[in-house]
Coordinates of C-alpha atoms and ligand atoms in Angstrom, one line a residue:
M19 CA 3.7 -102.5 7.7
K20 CA 2.9 -99.0 8.8
L21 CA 2.9 -97.9 5.1
L22 CA 0.7 -100.8 4.1
V23 CA -1.8 -99.7 6.8
I24 CA -1.6 -96.1 5.7
L25 CA -2.2 -97.1 2.0
L26 CA -5.1 -99.3 3.0
F27 CA -6.5 -96.6 5.1
S28 CA -6.2 -93.8 2.5
G29 CA -7.6 -96.2 -0.1
L30 CA -10.7 -96.6 2.1
M31 CA -10.9 -92.9 2.7
T32 CA -10.8 -92.1 -1.0
G33 CA -13.4 -94.8 -1.5
C34 CA -15.7 -93.2 1.0
R35 CA -15.0 -89.8 -0.5
G36 CA -17.5 -90.1 -3.4
N37 CA -20.1 -88.5 -1.3
S38 CA -20.7 -87.0 2.2
S39 CA -19.1 -83.7 2.9
Y40 CA -16.5 -84.1 0.1
S41 CA -19.0 -83.4 -2.6
L42 CA -18.3 -79.8 -1.8
P43 CA -15.5 -78.3 -4.0
P44 CA -12.1 -78.4 -2.2
K45 CA -11.0 -75.1 -0.7
L46 CA -7.5 -73.8 -0.1
L47 CA -6.1 -70.9 1.9
L48 CA -2.5 -70.0 1.0
V49 CA -0.7 -68.0 3.7
S50 CA 2.7 -66.3 3.4
F51 CA 4.8 -64.8 6.3
D52 CA 7.3 -62.8 4.3
G53 CA 11.0 -63.6 5.0
F54 CA 10.4 -66.7 7.3
R55 CA 13.8 -68.4 7.1
A56 CA 13.5 -72.2 7.2
D57 CA 15.7 -72.7 10.3
Y58 CA 13.8 -70.3 12.5
L59 CA 11.6 -73.3 13.0
Q60 CA 14.5 -75.2 14.6
N61 CA 16.0 -72.3 16.5
Y62 CA 12.9 -70.7 18.0
E63 CA 9.7 -71.9 19.7
F64 CA 6.4 -71.9 17.8
P65 CA 3.8 -73.7 19.9
H66 CA 0.9 -72.9 17.6
L67 CA 2.7 -73.6 14.4
Q68 CA 4.0 -76.9 15.8
N69 CA 0.5 -77.9 16.7
F70 CA -0.6 -77.1 13.1
I71 CA 2.3 -79.2 11.8
K72 CA 1.6 -82.1 14.2
E73 CA -1.8 -82.6 12.5
G74 CA -0.4 -81.8 9.1
V75 CA 2.8 -81.9 7.0
L76 CA 6.1 -80.0 7.2
V77 CA 8.6 -79.4 4.4
E78 CA 11.7 -78.3 6.2
H79 CA 13.3 -76.5 3.2
V80 CA 11.7 -75.0 0.2
K81 CA 14.3 -74.2 -2.5
N82 CA 13.2 -70.9 -3.9
V83 CA 14.0 -69.1 -7.1
F84 CA 16.8 -66.6 -8.0
I85 CA 16.7 -63.7 -7.2
T86 CA 15.5 -64.6 -3.7
K87 CA 13.3 -61.5 -3.4
T88 CA 9.7 -61.0 -2.4
F89 CA 7.8 -60.2 -5.6
P90 CA 9.5 -62.7 -7.8
N91 CA 9.1 -65.6 -5.3
H92 CA 5.5 -64.8 -4.5
Y93 CA 4.7 -64.9 -8.2
S94 CA 6.6 -68.2 -8.6
I95 CA 4.5 -69.8 -5.8
V96 CA 1.2 -68.9 -7.6
T97 CA 2.5 -69.7 -11.2
G98 CA 5.0 -72.5 -10.8
L99 CA 7.4 -70.6 -13.1
Y100 CA 11.0 -69.4 -12.8
E101 CA 11.4 -65.7 -12.8
E102 CA 12.7 -65.5 -16.4
S103 CA 9.4 -67.2 -17.4
H104 CA 6.8 -65.3 -15.3
G105 CA 8.4 -61.9 -15.9
I106 CA 8.6 -60.5 -12.3
V107 CA 12.4 -60.7 -12.3
A108 CA 12.9 -58.2 -9.4
N109 CA 11.2 -55.9 -7.0
S110 CA 12.6 -53.0 -9.1
M111 CA 12.5 -53.4 -12.9
Y112 CA 12.9 -51.3 -16.1
D113 CA 11.6 -52.2 -19.5
A114 CA 13.8 -50.6 -22.2
V115 CA 11.2 -50.9 -25.0
T116 CA 8.3 -49.3 -23.3
K117 CA 10.5 -47.2 -20.9
K118 CA 8.2 -48.4 -18.0
H119 CA 9.4 -48.7 -14.4
F120 CA 8.2 -51.2 -11.8
S121 CA 8.7 -51.0 -8.1
D122 CA 6.9 -52.4 -5.0
S123 CA 5.0 -49.1 -4.7
N124 CA 4.3 -48.8 -8.5
D125 CA 3.2 -52.3 -9.4
K126 CA -0.3 -52.0 -10.7
D127 CA 0.4 -52.0 -14.5
P128 CA -0.8 -55.4 -15.8
F129 CA 2.0 -55.2 -18.4
W130 CA 4.4 -56.6 -15.8
W131 CA 2.2 -59.5 -14.7
N132 CA 0.6 -60.7 -17.9
E133 CA 3.5 -63.0 -18.9
A134 CA 2.0 -65.6 -16.6
V135 CA -1.5 -66.7 -15.3
P136 CA -1.6 -66.8 -11.5
I137 CA -3.7 -69.6 -9.9
W138 CA -6.4 -67.2 -8.6
V139 CA -7.3 -66.3 -12.2
T140 CA -7.4 -69.9 -13.3
N141 CA -9.5 -70.8 -10.3
Q142 CA -12.0 -68.1 -11.1
L143 CA -12.5 -69.2 -14.7
Q144 CA -14.0 -72.4 -13.3
E145 CA -17.7 -72.4 -13.1
N146 CA -19.2 -71.6 -9.7
R147 CA -15.8 -70.7 -8.1
S148 CA -14.3 -67.4 -6.9
S149 CA -11.0 -66.4 -5.4
A150 CA -10.3 -64.0 -2.6
A151 CA -7.1 -62.2 -1.4
A152 CA -6.1 -60.6 1.9
M153 CA -3.1 -59.3 0.0
W154 CA -0.4 -61.0 -2.0
P155 CA 1.8 -59.4 -4.6
G156 CA -0.4 -59.1 -7.8
T157 CA -3.8 -59.7 -6.2
D158 CA -4.8 -56.0 -6.5
V159 CA -3.8 -55.9 -10.2
L160 CA -6.0 -56.6 -13.2
I161 CA -4.0 -59.6 -14.5
H162 CA -5.4 -60.9 -17.8
N163 CA -8.3 -58.5 -17.1
T164 CA -9.2 -60.3 -13.8
T165 CA -8.8 -59.6 -10.2
P166 CA -9.9 -62.0 -7.4
S167 CA -13.7 -61.5 -6.8
Y168 CA -12.7 -60.3 -3.3
F169 CA -9.5 -58.5 -2.6
M170 CA -7.8 -55.6 -0.7
N171 CA -5.7 -52.9 -2.2
Y172 CA -2.2 -53.4 -0.7
S173 CA -1.6 -51.4 2.5
M174 CA 0.8 -52.4 5.2
S175 CA -1.2 -50.5 7.8
V176 CA -4.1 -53.1 7.7
S177 CA -3.7 -55.3 10.7
F178 CA -3.3 -59.1 10.5
E179 CA -6.5 -59.5 12.4
E180 CA -8.5 -57.4 9.9
R181 CA -6.9 -59.4 7.0
V182 CA -7.9 -62.7 8.7
N183 CA -11.4 -61.5 9.6
N184 CA -12.2 -60.4 6.1
I185 CA -10.7 -63.4 4.3
T186 CA -12.5 -65.8 6.6
T187 CA -15.8 -63.9 6.0
W188 CA -15.2 -64.3 2.3
L189 CA -14.4 -68.0 2.7
S190 CA -17.5 -68.8 4.7
N191 CA -20.3 -67.0 3.0
S192 CA -19.8 -66.1 -0.6
N193 CA -21.7 -67.2 -3.7
P194 CA -20.2 -68.6 -5.8
P195 CA -18.0 -69.9 -3.0
V196 CA -14.5 -68.8 -2.5
T197 CA -12.4 -71.9 -3.1
F198 CA -8.9 -70.2 -3.3
A199 CA -7.8 -67.5 -1.0
T200 CA -4.5 -65.8 -0.1
L201 CA -3.2 -64.2 3.1
Y202 CA 0.0 -62.2 3.3
W203 CA 1.9 -60.7 6.2
E204 CA 5.0 -58.4 6.1
E205 CA 6.8 -60.0 9.1
P206 CA 9.3 -61.5 10.0
D207 CA 10.9 -59.9 6.9
A208 CA 10.7 -56.3 8.1
S209 CA 12.3 -57.1 11.5
G210 CA 14.8 -59.5 9.8
H211 CA 16.1 -56.5 7.8
K212 CA 16.1 -54.2 10.8
Y213 CA 17.8 -56.4 13.4
G214 CA 19.5 -59.1 11.4
P215 CA 18.6 -62.8 11.9
E216 CA 21.4 -63.2 14.4
D217 CA 19.8 -60.8 16.9
K218 CA 18.3 -63.6 19.0
E219 CA 16.6 -61.3 21.5
N220 CA 14.6 -59.2 19.0
M221 CA 13.9 -62.1 16.6
H222 CA 12.6 -64.2 19.5
R223 CA 10.1 -61.4 20.3
V224 CA 9.1 -61.0 16.6
L225 CA 8.7 -64.7 16.0
K226 CA 6.6 -65.2 19.1
E227 CA 4.3 -62.5 17.7
I228 CA 4.1 -64.4 14.4
D229 CA 3.3 -67.7 16.3
D230 CA 0.5 -65.9 18.2
L231 CA -0.9 -64.6 14.8
I232 CA -0.9 -68.3 13.6
G233 CA -2.8 -69.2 16.8
Y234 CA -5.3 -66.4 16.0
L235 CA -5.8 -67.7 12.5
V236 CA -6.4 -71.3 13.5
Q237 CA -8.8 -70.3 16.3
K238 CA -10.8 -68.1 13.9
L239 CA -11.0 -70.9 11.4
K240 CA -12.2 -73.3 14.1
M241 CA -14.7 -70.9 15.5
L242 CA -16.3 -70.4 12.0
G243 CA -16.4 -74.2 11.3
L244 CA -13.9 -73.8 8.4
W245 CA -11.0 -75.8 10.0
E246 CA -12.0 -79.3 9.2
N247 CA -12.7 -78.9 5.4
L248 CA -10.3 -76.1 4.5
N249 CA -6.8 -76.9 3.2
V250 CA -4.3 -74.4 4.7
I251 CA -0.7 -73.9 3.4
I252 CA 1.6 -71.7 5.5
T253 CA 4.8 -70.8 3.7
S254 CA 7.1 -67.9 2.8
D255 CA 9.0 -66.4 -0.1
H256 CA 12.6 -66.4 1.1
G257 CA 14.9 -66.4 4.2
M258 CA 17.3 -63.8 5.6
T259 CA 21.0 -63.6 6.2
Q260 CA 23.1 -61.4 8.5
C261 CA 24.8 -58.3 7.0
S262 CA 27.4 -56.0 8.3
E263 CA 28.9 -52.5 7.7
N264 CA 32.2 -54.3 7.3
R265 CA 30.9 -56.2 4.3
W266 CA 30.2 -53.4 1.8
I267 CA 31.0 -53.3 -1.9
N268 CA 31.2 -49.7 -3.0
L269 CA 30.5 -49.4 -6.7
D270 CA 31.6 -45.7 -6.7
L271 CA 35.2 -46.9 -6.2
C272 CA 35.1 -48.8 -9.5
I273 CA 32.9 -46.9 -12.0
D274 CA 31.6 -43.4 -12.5
R275 CA 27.9 -43.1 -11.8
S276 CA 27.4 -41.3 -15.2
N277 CA 28.4 -44.4 -17.1
Y278 CA 25.4 -46.6 -16.2
S279 CA 21.9 -46.7 -14.6
L280 CA 21.3 -48.9 -11.7
I281 CA 17.8 -50.6 -12.0
D282 CA 18.2 -52.7 -8.8
L283 CA 20.9 -52.5 -6.2
S284 CA 21.6 -55.2 -3.7
P285 CA 22.4 -58.0 -3.2
V286 CA 21.8 -58.5 -7.0
A287 CA 22.5 -55.3 -8.9
A288 CA 20.9 -54.8 -12.3
V289 CA 23.2 -52.6 -14.4
L290 CA 22.1 -50.9 -17.6
P291 CA 25.3 -49.4 -19.2
K292 CA 25.1 -45.9 -20.8
I293 CA 28.5 -46.5 -22.5
N294 CA 30.0 -49.5 -24.3
I295 CA 28.8 -52.6 -22.3
T296 CA 32.2 -54.3 -22.5
E297 CA 33.8 -51.2 -21.0
V298 CA 31.4 -51.2 -18.1
Y299 CA 31.9 -54.9 -17.6
E300 CA 35.7 -54.4 -17.5
K301 CA 35.4 -51.7 -14.8
L302 CA 33.2 -53.9 -12.6
K303 CA 34.7 -57.3 -13.2
N304 CA 37.5 -56.9 -10.6
C305 CA 35.6 -54.4 -8.4
S306 CA 35.4 -56.8 -5.4
P307 CA 36.4 -60.4 -4.6
H308 CA 33.0 -60.7 -2.8
M309 CA 30.9 -60.2 -5.9
N310 CA 30.3 -62.1 -9.1
V311 CA 29.9 -60.0 -12.3
Y312 CA 28.0 -61.5 -15.2
L313 CA 27.2 -60.4 -18.7
K314 CA 23.6 -61.5 -19.3
K315 CA 24.7 -64.3 -21.6
D316 CA 27.0 -65.7 -18.9
I317 CA 24.5 -65.9 -16.0
P318 CA 24.8 -69.5 -14.7
N319 CA 22.1 -71.8 -16.1
R320 CA 21.2 -73.0 -12.6
Y321 CA 19.6 -69.6 -11.9
Y322 CA 17.1 -69.9 -14.7
Y323 CA 17.6 -66.1 -14.9
Q324 CA 18.5 -65.1 -18.4
H325 CA 15.8 -65.3 -21.0
N326 CA 13.8 -62.2 -20.3
D327 CA 14.1 -58.6 -21.7
R328 CA 13.7 -57.3 -18.1
I329 CA 17.0 -58.9 -17.0
Q330 CA 19.6 -56.1 -17.6
P331 CA 22.8 -56.5 -19.7
I332 CA 25.0 -56.9 -16.6
I333 CA 24.1 -58.3 -13.2
L334 CA 26.3 -58.2 -10.0
V335 CA 25.7 -60.9 -7.4
A336 CA 27.1 -60.3 -3.9
D337 CA 28.4 -63.1 -1.8
E338 CA 26.2 -64.1 1.2
G339 CA 26.1 -61.3 3.8
W340 CA 27.7 -58.7 1.5
T341 CA 25.9 -55.5 0.5
I342 CA 26.4 -53.6 -2.8
V343 CA 26.3 -49.8 -2.1
L344 CA 26.9 -46.6 -3.9
N345 CA 27.8 -44.7 -0.8
K346 CA 27.7 -45.4 2.9
S347 CA 23.9 -45.2 3.1
S348 CA 22.8 -48.7 3.8
S349 CA 21.7 -49.6 7.3
K350 CA 20.2 -53.1 6.7
L351 CA 21.5 -55.7 9.2
G352 CA 19.7 -58.5 7.4
D353 CA 19.0 -59.1 3.7
H354 CA 18.0 -61.6 1.1
G355 CA 18.1 -61.9 -2.7
Y356 CA 21.4 -63.9 -2.8
D357 CA 22.1 -67.3 -4.5
N358 CA 19.0 -69.5 -4.1
S359 CA 21.2 -72.6 -3.3
L360 CA 22.1 -71.0 0.1
P361 CA 20.1 -72.6 2.9
S362 CA 19.7 -69.2 4.6
M363 CA 17.7 -68.0 1.6
H364 CA 15.2 -70.9 1.9
P365 CA 11.7 -70.7 3.5
F366 CA 9.7 -73.7 4.8
L367 CA 6.2 -75.0 4.1
A368 CA 3.6 -76.4 6.4
A369 CA 0.1 -77.6 5.4
H370 CA -3.0 -78.9 7.1
G371 CA -6.3 -80.1 5.9
P372 CA -8.2 -83.0 4.2
A373 CA -5.8 -83.1 1.3
F374 CA -2.7 -83.6 3.5
H375 CA -1.3 -86.4 5.6
K376 CA -1.1 -86.0 9.3
G377 CA 2.3 -85.9 11.0
Y378 CA 4.4 -86.2 7.9
K379 CA 7.8 -84.6 7.6
Y380 CA 9.7 -84.1 4.3
S381 CA 13.1 -82.6 3.7
T382 CA 12.8 -80.5 0.6
I383 CA 10.7 -79.4 -2.4
N384 CA 11.2 -76.5 -4.9
I385 CA 9.1 -73.4 -4.6
V386 CA 7.8 -74.0 -8.2
D387 CA 6.4 -77.4 -7.1
I388 CA 3.8 -75.7 -4.9
Y389 CA 1.8 -74.6 -7.9
P390 CA 1.0 -78.0 -9.5
M391 CA 0.2 -79.3 -6.0
M392 CA -2.3 -76.5 -5.4
C393 CA -3.9 -77.1 -8.9
H394 CA -4.2 -80.8 -8.0
I395 CA -5.9 -80.0 -4.7
L396 CA -8.3 -77.6 -6.4
G397 CA -8.9 -79.9 -9.4
L398 CA -7.6 -77.2 -11.8
K399 CA -5.7 -77.9 -15.0
P400 CA -2.3 -76.3 -14.4
H401 CA -0.7 -74.0 -17.0
P402 CA 2.7 -75.1 -18.4
N403 CA 5.1 -74.6 -15.5
N404 CA 8.5 -75.5 -14.1
G405 CA 7.3 -77.4 -11.1
T406 CA 7.1 -81.2 -10.6
F407 CA 3.9 -82.6 -9.2
S408 CA 5.5 -85.9 -8.1
H409 CA 7.8 -84.0 -5.7
T410 CA 4.8 -83.3 -3.5
K411 CA 3.0 -86.7 -3.7
C412 CA 4.2 -87.8 -0.3
L413 CA 2.4 -84.8 1.3
L414 CA -1.0 -85.7 -0.2
V415 CA -3.4 -88.4 1.1
D416 CA -4.8 -89.3 -2.4
Q417 CA -1.4 -90.1 -3.9
W418 CA 0.8 -93.2 -3.8
C419 CA 4.2 -92.4 -2.4
I420 CA 7.1 -94.5 -1.3
N421 CA 10.3 -92.8 -0.3
L422 CA 13.6 -94.6 -0.1
P423 CA 13.9 -95.3 3.6
E424 CA 10.3 -96.6 3.6
A425 CA 11.0 -98.8 0.6
I426 CA 14.1 -100.2 2.3
G427 CA 12.0 -100.8 5.4
I428 CA 9.4 -102.6 3.4
V429 CA 12.0 -104.9 1.7
I430 CA 13.7 -105.7 5.0
G431 CA 10.3 -106.2 6.7
A432 CA 9.2 -108.6 3.9
L433 CA 12.4 -110.5 4.1
L434 CA 12.1 -110.9 7.9
A435 CA 8.5 -112.0 7.6
L436 CA 9.5 -114.5 4.9
T437 CA 12.3 -115.9 7.0
T438 CA 10.1 -116.1 10.1
L439 CA 7.4 -117.9 8.1
T440 CA 10.0 -120.4 6.6
C441 CA 11.3 -121.1 10.1
L442 CA 7.8 -121.6 11.5
I443 CA 7.0 -124.1 8.7
I444 CA 10.2 -126.0 9.3
I445 CA 9.6 -126.1 13.0
M446 CA 5.9 -127.2 12.5
Q447 CA 7.0 -129.9 10.1
N448 CA 9.6 -131.2 12.5
R449 CA 7.0 -131.1 15.4
L450 CA 4.5 -132.9 13.2
S451 CA 6.9 -135.5 12.0
V452 CA 8.4 -136.4 15.4
P453 CA 5.6 -137.2 17.9
H454 CA 3.1 -138.9 15.6
P455 CA 3.9 -142.4 14.6
F456 CA 1.7 -142.3 11.5
S457 CA 3.3 -139.3 10.0
R458 CA 6.2 -141.3 8.6
L459 CA 3.8 -143.7 7.0
Q460 CA 1.9 -140.8 5.4
L461 CA 5.2 -139.4 4.2
Q462 CA 6.1 -142.7 2.7
E463 CA 2.8 -142.9 1.0
D464 CA 3.4 -139.5 -0.4
D465 CA 6.8 -140.6 -1.6
D466 CA 5.2 -143.4 -3.4
D467 CA 2.8 -141.2 -5.1
P468 CA 4.8 -140.7 -8.3
L469 CA 5.2 -144.4 -8.7
I470 CA 1.5 -145.0 -8.3
G471 CA 0.6 -142.1 -10.5
Ligands
NAG9 C1 -23.7 -88.9 -4.2 O1 -24.6 -87.8 -3.9 C2 -25.3 -87.4 -5.1 C3 -26.1 -86.2 -4.7 O2 -25.4 -85.4 -3.8 C4 -26.1 -88.5 -5.6 O3 -26.7 -88.1 -6.8 C5 -25.2 -89.7 -5.9 O4 -26.0 -90.8 -6.4 C6 -24.4 -90.1 -4.7 N1 -23.5 -91.2 -5.1 C7 -23.3 -92.3 -4.3 C8 -22.2 -93.2 -4.8 O5 -23.9 -92.5 -3.3
NAG10 C1 -23.3 -74.0 -10.4 O1 -24.3 -73.6 -9.5 C2 -25.6 -73.6 -10.0 C3 -26.5 -73.1 -8.9 O2 -26.0 -73.2 -7.6 C4 -25.9 -75.1 -10.3 O3 -27.2 -75.1 -10.9 C5 -24.9 -75.6 -11.4 O4 -25.1 -77.0 -11.6 C6 -23.5 -75.4 -10.9 N1 -22.5 -75.8 -11.9 C7 -21.5 -76.6 -11.6 C8 -20.6 -76.9 -12.8 O5 -21.3 -77.1 -10.5
NAG11 C1 -8.5 -50.1 -4.9 O1 -8.0 -48.9 -5.3 C2 -8.6 -48.4 -6.5 C3 -7.9 -47.1 -6.9 O2 -7.5 -46.4 -5.8 C4 -10.1 -48.2 -6.3 O3 -10.7 -47.7 -7.4 C5 -10.7 -49.5 -5.9 O4 -12.0 -49.4 -5.6 C6 -10.0 -50.1 -4.7 N1 -10.4 -51.5 -4.5 C7 -10.7 -52.1 -3.3 C8 -11.2 -53.5 -3.3 O5 -10.6 -51.5 -2.3
NAG12 C1 -12.8 -55.6 6.1 O1 -14.1 -55.7 6.2 C2 -14.8 -54.6 6.9 C3 -16.2 -55.0 7.1 O2 -16.8 -55.4 5.9 C4 -14.6 -53.4 6.0 O3 -15.2 -52.2 6.6 C5 -13.1 -53.1 5.8 O4 -12.9 -52.0 4.9 C6 -12.4 -54.4 5.2 N1 -11.0 -54.1 5.2 C7 -10.3 -54.1 4.1 C8 -8.8 -53.9 4.3 O5 -10.7 -54.3 3.0
NAG13 C1 32.2 -42.4 -18.0 O1 33.0 -42.2 -16.9 C2 34.2 -41.4 -17.2 C3 35.0 -41.4 -15.9 O2 35.4 -42.7 -15.5 C4 33.8 -40.1 -17.7 O3 35.0 -39.4 -18.1 C5 32.9 -40.2 -18.9 O4 32.5 -38.9 -19.3 C6 31.7 -41.1 -18.6 N1 31.0 -41.3 -19.8 C7 29.7 -41.0 -19.9 C8 29.0 -41.2 -21.2 O5 29.0 -40.5 -19.0
NAG14 C1 33.2 -51.8 -27.0 O1 34.5 -51.9 -26.6 C2 35.2 -53.0 -27.1 C3 36.6 -53.0 -26.5 O2 36.8 -51.9 -25.7 C4 35.3 -53.0 -28.6 O3 35.9 -54.1 -29.1 C5 33.8 -53.0 -29.1 O4 33.8 -52.8 -30.5 C6 33.0 -51.8 -28.5 N1 31.7 -52.0 -28.9 C7 30.9 -51.0 -29.4 C8 29.5 -51.3 -29.8 O5 31.4 -49.9 -29.5
NAG15 C1 24.1 -41.6 -1.7 O1 23.4 -42.2 -2.8 C2 22.1 -41.7 -2.9 C3 21.5 -42.5 -4.0 O2 22.2 -42.4 -5.2 C4 22.2 -40.2 -3.2 O3 20.9 -39.7 -3.4 C5 22.9 -39.5 -2.1 O4 23.0 -38.1 -2.4 C6 24.3 -40.1 -1.9 N1 24.9 -39.5 -0.7 C7 26.1 -39.2 -0.6 C8 26.6 -38.7 0.7 O5 26.8 -39.2 -1.6
NAG16 C1 9.6 -73.3 -17.6 O1 8.3 -73.5 -18.1 C2 8.0 -72.7 -19.2 C3 6.5 -72.9 -19.5 O2 6.3 -74.2 -19.8 C4 8.9 -73.0 -20.3 O3 8.6 -72.2 -21.4 C5 10.4 -72.9 -19.9 O4 11.2 -73.3 -21.0 C6 10.6 -73.7 -18.7 N1 12.0 -73.4 -18.2 C7 12.9 -74.4 -18.1 C8 14.2 -74.0 -17.7 O5 12.6 -75.6 -18.3
ZN17 ZN1 12.7 -58.3 2.4

């Protein structure tokens, strides 16, 4: 019944949508709080974020892509592609053909980004639309010769308030209007690395600050009259897991440093051999019981992490909580990058706005599913991608969606209604046939009907 009412209602809403305020193009603000592990939401208090969710939707787990690092996952959100297909396969990369290096502080060469087309570029190719970015990996790079019309060069010293103030200014008065915008914040990733996610006291303090920032954002949007018509997605790139000095894998104990170059270190090491690949592989293979060693051709299919020249000939994948080191120089108490099927690596997603249901909870989607959903909301034709639009239908008001529990509910409800109705009819017939003396006569007449006819 509830669902029928909802369906009827959303039907009416879309019917009314032809005109009024909805003739404006839809707008979307995509927000990422780096390293916001999914279960922080269950284990800490977020009054502002919970209010946002109460009037919107929540996806409790977002299955991200391998490797579960920042640049690769942020690019998957805005392209819908696995890392092997969008080309940002790590935060540190090396291309053997061009001899180019990529790192988070040396990321502006379009060469690295041009294997995919991010949504802000596609959005901007639509007539009368522009994009804006208060940071997000890639938004200050000329990708396919295009940056967002409004953007900031990356700098971690720009405050959250300044990022919000500038992005909301761009969202409220630009011509052509900004219809897609991004907002990025470095926390709780930085503190997650420093303290480790199991440091309840410090994480409590940091996560309260994040919630206050969300409160600031919502208040600002309301003040500027953007809140009602703007779609806002709050999500993240990956989670965080606890590390320890007792869980180190020291490569120096297994192989001489002169035999290989290390393109990326931990928890997924990218190894470029300088000697015979097989020899390097043999030396590393039994280096630690807490690390998987793969030749490129043997990387498990479920990682979708193989078919790209930027993936090195050998990769080492540490078990959850283990750290690959060269010497005892690592001081991280929290890290990410591990197997993307680990719940600790997953972020969450919350969304609010005219495109989304109110008060709807959903258990899981893939990070690559966000892209086709965003294209749908903005009315953009998506580029070929690895996401599945139907995974997000239940979040959207303009889509039909029946999930299994609701379907079972509807069937049971219908059966109950049918049974009740049958009983009522039987009771009514009995009542009718008992007290009225003529009813029997009428019945008999009816019975005679076929004979007469
Ligand atoms: C909707 O509004 C436009 C102008 O904004 C008008 O041309 C059109 O006829 C309206 N459509 C309906 C169904 O009212
Ligand atoms: C773009 O904007 C101009 C002026 O505001 C308007 O004349 C034109 O019809 C718009 N084009 C589209 C496709 O909306
Ligand atoms: C970003 O930095 C480049 C190079 O330092 C500079 O030319 C450009 O104007 C800056 N852009 C913005 C939007 O600040
Ligand atoms: C934000 O906007 C103000 C006012 O226009 C400007 O002075 C400042 O440079 C902007 N900040 C960034 C990081 O672009
Ligand atoms: C590889 O390491 C061994 C020591 O294990 C060393 O003798 C050899 O010279 C190294 N080879 C190269 C090419 O550096
Ligand atoms: C690498 O070493 C393996 C065994 O040690 C050998 O079979 C193979 O031919 C070598 N490959 C090259 C390219 O030298
Ligand atoms: C530890 O490794 C780093 C990076 O390779 C190197 O610069 C440093 O000298 C090493 N320290 C020790 C004590 O070996
Ligand atoms: C992901 O999507 C791209 C673009 O359509 C495609 O080339 C690639 O084969 C897809 N990957 C998988 C594993 O389906
Ligand atoms: Zn991080």
